[in-house]
PDB file of C-alpha atoms in Angstrom:
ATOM      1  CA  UNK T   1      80.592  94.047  94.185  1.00  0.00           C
ATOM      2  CA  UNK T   2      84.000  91.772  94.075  1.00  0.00           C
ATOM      3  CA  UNK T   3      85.211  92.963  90.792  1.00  0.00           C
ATOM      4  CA  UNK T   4      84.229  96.321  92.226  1.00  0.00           C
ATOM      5  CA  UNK T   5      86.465  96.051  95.607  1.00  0.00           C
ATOM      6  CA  UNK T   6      88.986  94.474  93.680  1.00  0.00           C
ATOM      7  CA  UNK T   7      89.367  97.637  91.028  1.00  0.00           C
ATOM      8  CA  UNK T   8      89.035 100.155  94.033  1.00  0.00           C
ATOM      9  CA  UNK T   9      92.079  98.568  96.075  1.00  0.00           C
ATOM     10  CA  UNK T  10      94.061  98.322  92.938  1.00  0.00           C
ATOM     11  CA  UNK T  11      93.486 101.990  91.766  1.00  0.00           C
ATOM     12  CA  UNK T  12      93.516 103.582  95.004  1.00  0.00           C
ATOM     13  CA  UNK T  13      96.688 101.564  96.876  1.00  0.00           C
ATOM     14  CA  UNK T  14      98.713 100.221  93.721  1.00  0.00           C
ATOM     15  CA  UNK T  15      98.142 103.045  91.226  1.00  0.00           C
ATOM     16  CA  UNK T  16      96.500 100.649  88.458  1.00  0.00           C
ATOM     17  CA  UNK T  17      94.449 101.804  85.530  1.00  0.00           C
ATOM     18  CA  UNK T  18      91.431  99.712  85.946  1.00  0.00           C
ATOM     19  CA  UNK T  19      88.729  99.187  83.998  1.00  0.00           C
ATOM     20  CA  UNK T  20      85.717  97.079  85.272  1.00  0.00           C
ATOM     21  CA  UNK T  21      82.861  95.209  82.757  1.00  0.00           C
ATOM     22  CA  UNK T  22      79.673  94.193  85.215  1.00  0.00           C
ATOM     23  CA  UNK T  23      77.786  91.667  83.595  1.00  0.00           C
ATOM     24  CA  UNK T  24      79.756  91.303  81.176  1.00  0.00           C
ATOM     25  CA  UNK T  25      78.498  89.506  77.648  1.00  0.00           C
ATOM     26  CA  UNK T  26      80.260  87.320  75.737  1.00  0.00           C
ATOM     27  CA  UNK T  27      81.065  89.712  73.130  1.00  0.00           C
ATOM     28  CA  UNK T  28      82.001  92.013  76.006  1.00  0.00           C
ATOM     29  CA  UNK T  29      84.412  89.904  77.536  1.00  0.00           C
ATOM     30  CA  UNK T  30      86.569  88.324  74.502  1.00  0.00           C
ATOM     31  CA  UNK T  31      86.796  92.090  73.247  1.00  0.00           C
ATOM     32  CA  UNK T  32      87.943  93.461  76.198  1.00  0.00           C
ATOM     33  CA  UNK T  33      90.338  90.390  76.368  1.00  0.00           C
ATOM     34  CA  UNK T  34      91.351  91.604  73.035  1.00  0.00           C
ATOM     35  CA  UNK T  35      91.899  95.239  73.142  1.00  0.00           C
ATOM     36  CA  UNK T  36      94.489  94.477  76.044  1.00  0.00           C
ATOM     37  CA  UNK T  37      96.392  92.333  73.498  1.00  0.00           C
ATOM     38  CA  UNK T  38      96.651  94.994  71.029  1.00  0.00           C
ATOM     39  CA  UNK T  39      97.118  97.562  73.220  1.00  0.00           C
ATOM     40  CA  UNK T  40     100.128  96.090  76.022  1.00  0.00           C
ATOM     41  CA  UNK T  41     103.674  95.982  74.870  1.00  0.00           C
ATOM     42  CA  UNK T  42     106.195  93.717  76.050  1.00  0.00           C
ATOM     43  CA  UNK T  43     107.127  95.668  78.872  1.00  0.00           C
ATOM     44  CA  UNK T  44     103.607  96.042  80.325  1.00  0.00           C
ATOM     45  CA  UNK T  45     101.782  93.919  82.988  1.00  0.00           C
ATOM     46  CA  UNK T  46      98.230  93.180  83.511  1.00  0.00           C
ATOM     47  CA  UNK T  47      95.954  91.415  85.892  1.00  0.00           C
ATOM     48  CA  UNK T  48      92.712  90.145  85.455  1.00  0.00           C
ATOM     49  CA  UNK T  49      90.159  89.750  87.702  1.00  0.00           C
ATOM     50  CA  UNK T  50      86.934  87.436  87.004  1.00  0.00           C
ATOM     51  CA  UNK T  51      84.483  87.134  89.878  1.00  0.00           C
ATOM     52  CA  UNK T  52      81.051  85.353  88.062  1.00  0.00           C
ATOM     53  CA  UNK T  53      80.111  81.924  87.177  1.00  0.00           C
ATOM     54  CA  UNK T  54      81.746  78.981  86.207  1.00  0.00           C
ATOM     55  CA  UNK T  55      80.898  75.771  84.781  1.00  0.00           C
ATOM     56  CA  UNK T  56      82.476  72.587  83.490  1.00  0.00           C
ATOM     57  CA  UNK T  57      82.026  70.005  80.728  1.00  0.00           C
ATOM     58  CA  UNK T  58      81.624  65.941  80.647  1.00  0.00           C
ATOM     59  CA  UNK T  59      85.170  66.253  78.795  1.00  0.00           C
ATOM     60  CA  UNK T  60      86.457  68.122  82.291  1.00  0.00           C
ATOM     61  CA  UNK T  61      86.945  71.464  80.319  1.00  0.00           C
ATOM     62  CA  UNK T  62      86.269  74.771  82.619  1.00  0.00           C
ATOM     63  CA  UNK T  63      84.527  77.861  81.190  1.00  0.00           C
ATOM     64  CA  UNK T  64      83.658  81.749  82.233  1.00  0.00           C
ATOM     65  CA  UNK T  65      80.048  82.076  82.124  1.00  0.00           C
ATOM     66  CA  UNK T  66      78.993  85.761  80.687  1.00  0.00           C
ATOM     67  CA  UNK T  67      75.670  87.313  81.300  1.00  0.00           C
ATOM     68  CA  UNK T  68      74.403  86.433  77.901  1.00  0.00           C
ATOM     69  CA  UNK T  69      75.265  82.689  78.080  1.00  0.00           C
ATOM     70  CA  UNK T  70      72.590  79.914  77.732  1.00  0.00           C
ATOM     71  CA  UNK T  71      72.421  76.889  80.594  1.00  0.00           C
ATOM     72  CA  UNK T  72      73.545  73.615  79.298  1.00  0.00           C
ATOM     73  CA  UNK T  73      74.998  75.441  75.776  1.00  0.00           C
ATOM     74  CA  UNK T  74      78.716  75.974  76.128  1.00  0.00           C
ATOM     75  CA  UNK T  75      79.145  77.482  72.907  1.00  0.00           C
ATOM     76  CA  UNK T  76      77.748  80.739  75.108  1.00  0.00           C
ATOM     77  CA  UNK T  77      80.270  80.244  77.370  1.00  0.00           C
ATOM     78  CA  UNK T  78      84.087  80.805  77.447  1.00  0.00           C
ATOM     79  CA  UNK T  79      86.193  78.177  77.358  1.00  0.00           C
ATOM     80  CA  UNK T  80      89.407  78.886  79.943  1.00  0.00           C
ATOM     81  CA  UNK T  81      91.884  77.048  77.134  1.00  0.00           C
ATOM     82  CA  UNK T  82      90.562  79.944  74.582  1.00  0.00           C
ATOM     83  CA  UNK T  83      91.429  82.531  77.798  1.00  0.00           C
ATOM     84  CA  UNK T  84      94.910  81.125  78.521  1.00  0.00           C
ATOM     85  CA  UNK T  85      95.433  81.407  74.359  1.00  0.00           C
ATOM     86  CA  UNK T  86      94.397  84.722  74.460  1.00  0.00           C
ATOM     87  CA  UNK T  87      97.160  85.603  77.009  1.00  0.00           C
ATOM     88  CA  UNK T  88      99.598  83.341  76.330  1.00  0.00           C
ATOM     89  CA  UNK T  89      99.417  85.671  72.738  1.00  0.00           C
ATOM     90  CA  UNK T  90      99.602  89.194  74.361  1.00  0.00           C
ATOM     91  CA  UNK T  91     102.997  90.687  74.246  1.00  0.00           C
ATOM     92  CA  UNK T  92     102.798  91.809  77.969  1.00  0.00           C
ATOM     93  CA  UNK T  93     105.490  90.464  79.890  1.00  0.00           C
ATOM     94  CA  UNK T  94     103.692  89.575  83.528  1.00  0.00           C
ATOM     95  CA  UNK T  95      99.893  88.256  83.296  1.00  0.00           C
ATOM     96  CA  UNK T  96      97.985  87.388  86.481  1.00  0.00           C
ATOM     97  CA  UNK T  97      94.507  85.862  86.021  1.00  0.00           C
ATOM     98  CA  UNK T  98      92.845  85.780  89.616  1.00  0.00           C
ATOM     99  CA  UNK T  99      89.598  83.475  89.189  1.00  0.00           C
ATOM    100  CA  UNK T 100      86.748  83.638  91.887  1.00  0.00           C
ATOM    101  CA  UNK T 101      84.086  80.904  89.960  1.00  0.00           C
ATOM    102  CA  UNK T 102      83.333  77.701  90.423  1.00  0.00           C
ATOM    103  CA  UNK T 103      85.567  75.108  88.603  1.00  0.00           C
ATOM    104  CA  UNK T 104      88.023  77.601  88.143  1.00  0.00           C
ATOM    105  CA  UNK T 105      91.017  75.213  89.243  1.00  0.00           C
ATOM    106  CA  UNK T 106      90.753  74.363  85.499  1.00  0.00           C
ATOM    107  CA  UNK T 107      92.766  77.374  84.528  1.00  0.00           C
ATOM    108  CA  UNK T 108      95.950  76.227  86.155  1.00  0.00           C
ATOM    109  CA  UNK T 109      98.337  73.957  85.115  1.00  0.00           C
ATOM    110  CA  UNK T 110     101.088  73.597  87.035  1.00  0.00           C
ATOM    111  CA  UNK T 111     102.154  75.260  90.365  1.00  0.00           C
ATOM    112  CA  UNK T 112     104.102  78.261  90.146  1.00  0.00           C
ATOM    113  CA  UNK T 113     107.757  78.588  91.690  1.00  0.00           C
ATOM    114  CA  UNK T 114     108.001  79.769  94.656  1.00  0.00           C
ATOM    115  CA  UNK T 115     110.949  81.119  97.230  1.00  0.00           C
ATOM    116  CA  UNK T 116     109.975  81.805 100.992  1.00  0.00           C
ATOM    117  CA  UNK T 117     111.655  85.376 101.567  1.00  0.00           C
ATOM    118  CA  UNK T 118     111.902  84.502 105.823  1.00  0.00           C
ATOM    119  CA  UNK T 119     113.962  81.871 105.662  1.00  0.00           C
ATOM    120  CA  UNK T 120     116.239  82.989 102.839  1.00  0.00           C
ATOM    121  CA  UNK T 121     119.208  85.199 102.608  1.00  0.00           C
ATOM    122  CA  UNK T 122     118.614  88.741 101.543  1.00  0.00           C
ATOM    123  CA  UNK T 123     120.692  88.281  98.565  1.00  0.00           C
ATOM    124  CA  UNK T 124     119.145  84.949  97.227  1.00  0.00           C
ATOM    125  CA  UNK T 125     116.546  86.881  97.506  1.00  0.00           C
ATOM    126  CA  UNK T 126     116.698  89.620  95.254  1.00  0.00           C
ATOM    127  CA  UNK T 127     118.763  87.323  92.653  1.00  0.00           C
ATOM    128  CA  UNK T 128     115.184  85.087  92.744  1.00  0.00           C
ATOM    129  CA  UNK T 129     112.813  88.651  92.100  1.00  0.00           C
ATOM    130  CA  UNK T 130     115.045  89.915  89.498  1.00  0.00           C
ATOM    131  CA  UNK T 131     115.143  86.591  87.518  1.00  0.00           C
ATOM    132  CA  UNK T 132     111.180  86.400  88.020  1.00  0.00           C
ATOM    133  CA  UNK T 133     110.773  90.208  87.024  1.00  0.00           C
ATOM    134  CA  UNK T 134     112.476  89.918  84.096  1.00  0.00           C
ATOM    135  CA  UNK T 135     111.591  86.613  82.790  1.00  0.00           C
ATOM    136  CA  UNK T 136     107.442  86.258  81.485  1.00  0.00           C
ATOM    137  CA  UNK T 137     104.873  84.958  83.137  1.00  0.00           C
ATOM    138  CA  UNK T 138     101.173  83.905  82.902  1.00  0.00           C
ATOM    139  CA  UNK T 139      99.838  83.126  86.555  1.00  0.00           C
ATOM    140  CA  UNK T 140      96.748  81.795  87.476  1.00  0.00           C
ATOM    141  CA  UNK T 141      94.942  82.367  91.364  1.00  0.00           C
ATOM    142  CA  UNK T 142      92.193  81.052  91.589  1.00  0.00           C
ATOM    143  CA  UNK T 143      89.137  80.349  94.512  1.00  0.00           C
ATOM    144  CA  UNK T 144      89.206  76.363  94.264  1.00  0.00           C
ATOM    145  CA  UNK T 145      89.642  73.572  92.034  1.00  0.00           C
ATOM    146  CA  UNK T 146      87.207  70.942  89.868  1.00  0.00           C
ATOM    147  CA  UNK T 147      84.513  71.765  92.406  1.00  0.00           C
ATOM    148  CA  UNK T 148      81.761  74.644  93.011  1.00  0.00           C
ATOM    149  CA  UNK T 149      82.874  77.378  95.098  1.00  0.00           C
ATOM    150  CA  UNK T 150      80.464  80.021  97.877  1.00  0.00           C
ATOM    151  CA  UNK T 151      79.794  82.930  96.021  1.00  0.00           C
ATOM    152  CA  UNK T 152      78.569  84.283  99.257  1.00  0.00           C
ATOM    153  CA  UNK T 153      80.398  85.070 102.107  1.00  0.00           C
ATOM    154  CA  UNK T 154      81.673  88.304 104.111  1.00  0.00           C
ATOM    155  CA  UNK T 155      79.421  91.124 103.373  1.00  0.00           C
ATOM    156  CA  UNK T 156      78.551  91.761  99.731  1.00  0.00           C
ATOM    157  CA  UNK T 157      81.956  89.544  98.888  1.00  0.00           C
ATOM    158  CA  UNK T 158      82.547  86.385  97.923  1.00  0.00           C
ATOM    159  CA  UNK T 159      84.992  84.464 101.303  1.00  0.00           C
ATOM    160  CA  UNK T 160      87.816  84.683  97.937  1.00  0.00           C
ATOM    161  CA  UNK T 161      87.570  88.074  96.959  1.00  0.00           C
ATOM    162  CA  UNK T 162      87.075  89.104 101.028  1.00  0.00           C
ATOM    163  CA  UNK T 163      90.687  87.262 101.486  1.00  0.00           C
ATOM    164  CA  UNK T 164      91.759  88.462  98.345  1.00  0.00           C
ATOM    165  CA  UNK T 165      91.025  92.321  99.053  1.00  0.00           C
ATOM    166  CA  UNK T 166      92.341  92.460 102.538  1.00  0.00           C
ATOM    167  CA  UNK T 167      95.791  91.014 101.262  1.00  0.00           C
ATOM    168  CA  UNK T 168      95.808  93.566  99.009  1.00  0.00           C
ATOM    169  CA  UNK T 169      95.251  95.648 101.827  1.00  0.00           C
ATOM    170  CA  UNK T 170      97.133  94.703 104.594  1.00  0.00           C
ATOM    171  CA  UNK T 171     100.595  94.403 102.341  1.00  0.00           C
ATOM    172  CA  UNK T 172     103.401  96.022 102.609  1.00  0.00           C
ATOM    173  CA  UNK T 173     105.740  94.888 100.438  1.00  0.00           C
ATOM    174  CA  UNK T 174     106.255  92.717  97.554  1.00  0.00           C
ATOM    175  CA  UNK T 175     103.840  90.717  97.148  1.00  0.00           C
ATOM    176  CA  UNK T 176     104.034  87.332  94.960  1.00  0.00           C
ATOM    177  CA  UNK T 177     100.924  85.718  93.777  1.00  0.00           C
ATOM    178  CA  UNK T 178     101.428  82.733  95.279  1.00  0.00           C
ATOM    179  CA  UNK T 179     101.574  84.459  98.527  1.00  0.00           C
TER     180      UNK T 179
END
């Protein structure tokens, strides 16, 4: 139902072209992951939206679990490192990857720059959006860090994909990731 909401909001408030895989397989999921990198140019943006299981290794390593994975065998699962070289190698020039699984803090790197709007000039504002717009990015949100996360909360949503959704929602105007 998260991946669900999530598609709806997009389509219906931001005009995406979404396309949703519920219980996903393996096979599923790296293909999809695929086709996008074939098919987006280098003026194209995407955003990615994984709401399922997570798990991590002894070695600290984070992976997507898909419906046809096997407990305890992570060469079922998806490791994030192969994600993030998946879309570090599409030619699409703005990638967000929002995360809602446990361990999912292992897709992320580093912290992403930010620039509070409220407190800045109008002008060193739009200078800041222009340079982000027009540079590349690959951006990871995600619901927590090295730790499980609830995949229960509000509803039929996950407390992440609630918040998630109702920004979505509730905004506006632009609306950084970080934000």
């Amino acid at each position: 139902s998260d991946a669900t909401a999530v598609a709806n909001v997009l389509r219906s408030r931001y005009g995406y072209d979404a396309t949703v895989l519920l219980n996903a397989s393996r096979l599923e999921m790296l293909s999809a992951l695929n086709d996008m990198r074939e098919k987006l140019g280098a003026n194209d943006n995407l955003l990615i939206y994984y709401a399922g299981h997570g798990e991590i290794d002894a070695a600290g390593k984070g992976y997507w679990i898909p419906s046809d994975a096997v407990a305890g065998n992570s060469k079922t699962w998806i490791s994030n490192a192969v994600i993030s070289d998946m879309l570090n190698a599409m030619p699409a020039k703005h990638v967000l990857t929002v995360v809602d699984s446990c361990y999912s803090g292992t897709m992320t790197r580093a912290s992403s720059p930010s620039f509070d709007a409220a407190s800045m000039p109008a002008d060193k504002w739009a200078t800041w959006v222009k340079t982000m717009a027009n540079g590349r990015s690959r951006t990871a949100l995600t619901s927590g860090g090295l730790q499980p996360v609830p995949d229960v909360g509000a509803g039929n949503h996950s407390y992440f994909a609630r918040a998630f959704v109702n920004a979505l929602q509730d905004n506006n105007k632009l609306l950084e990731a970080g934000r």
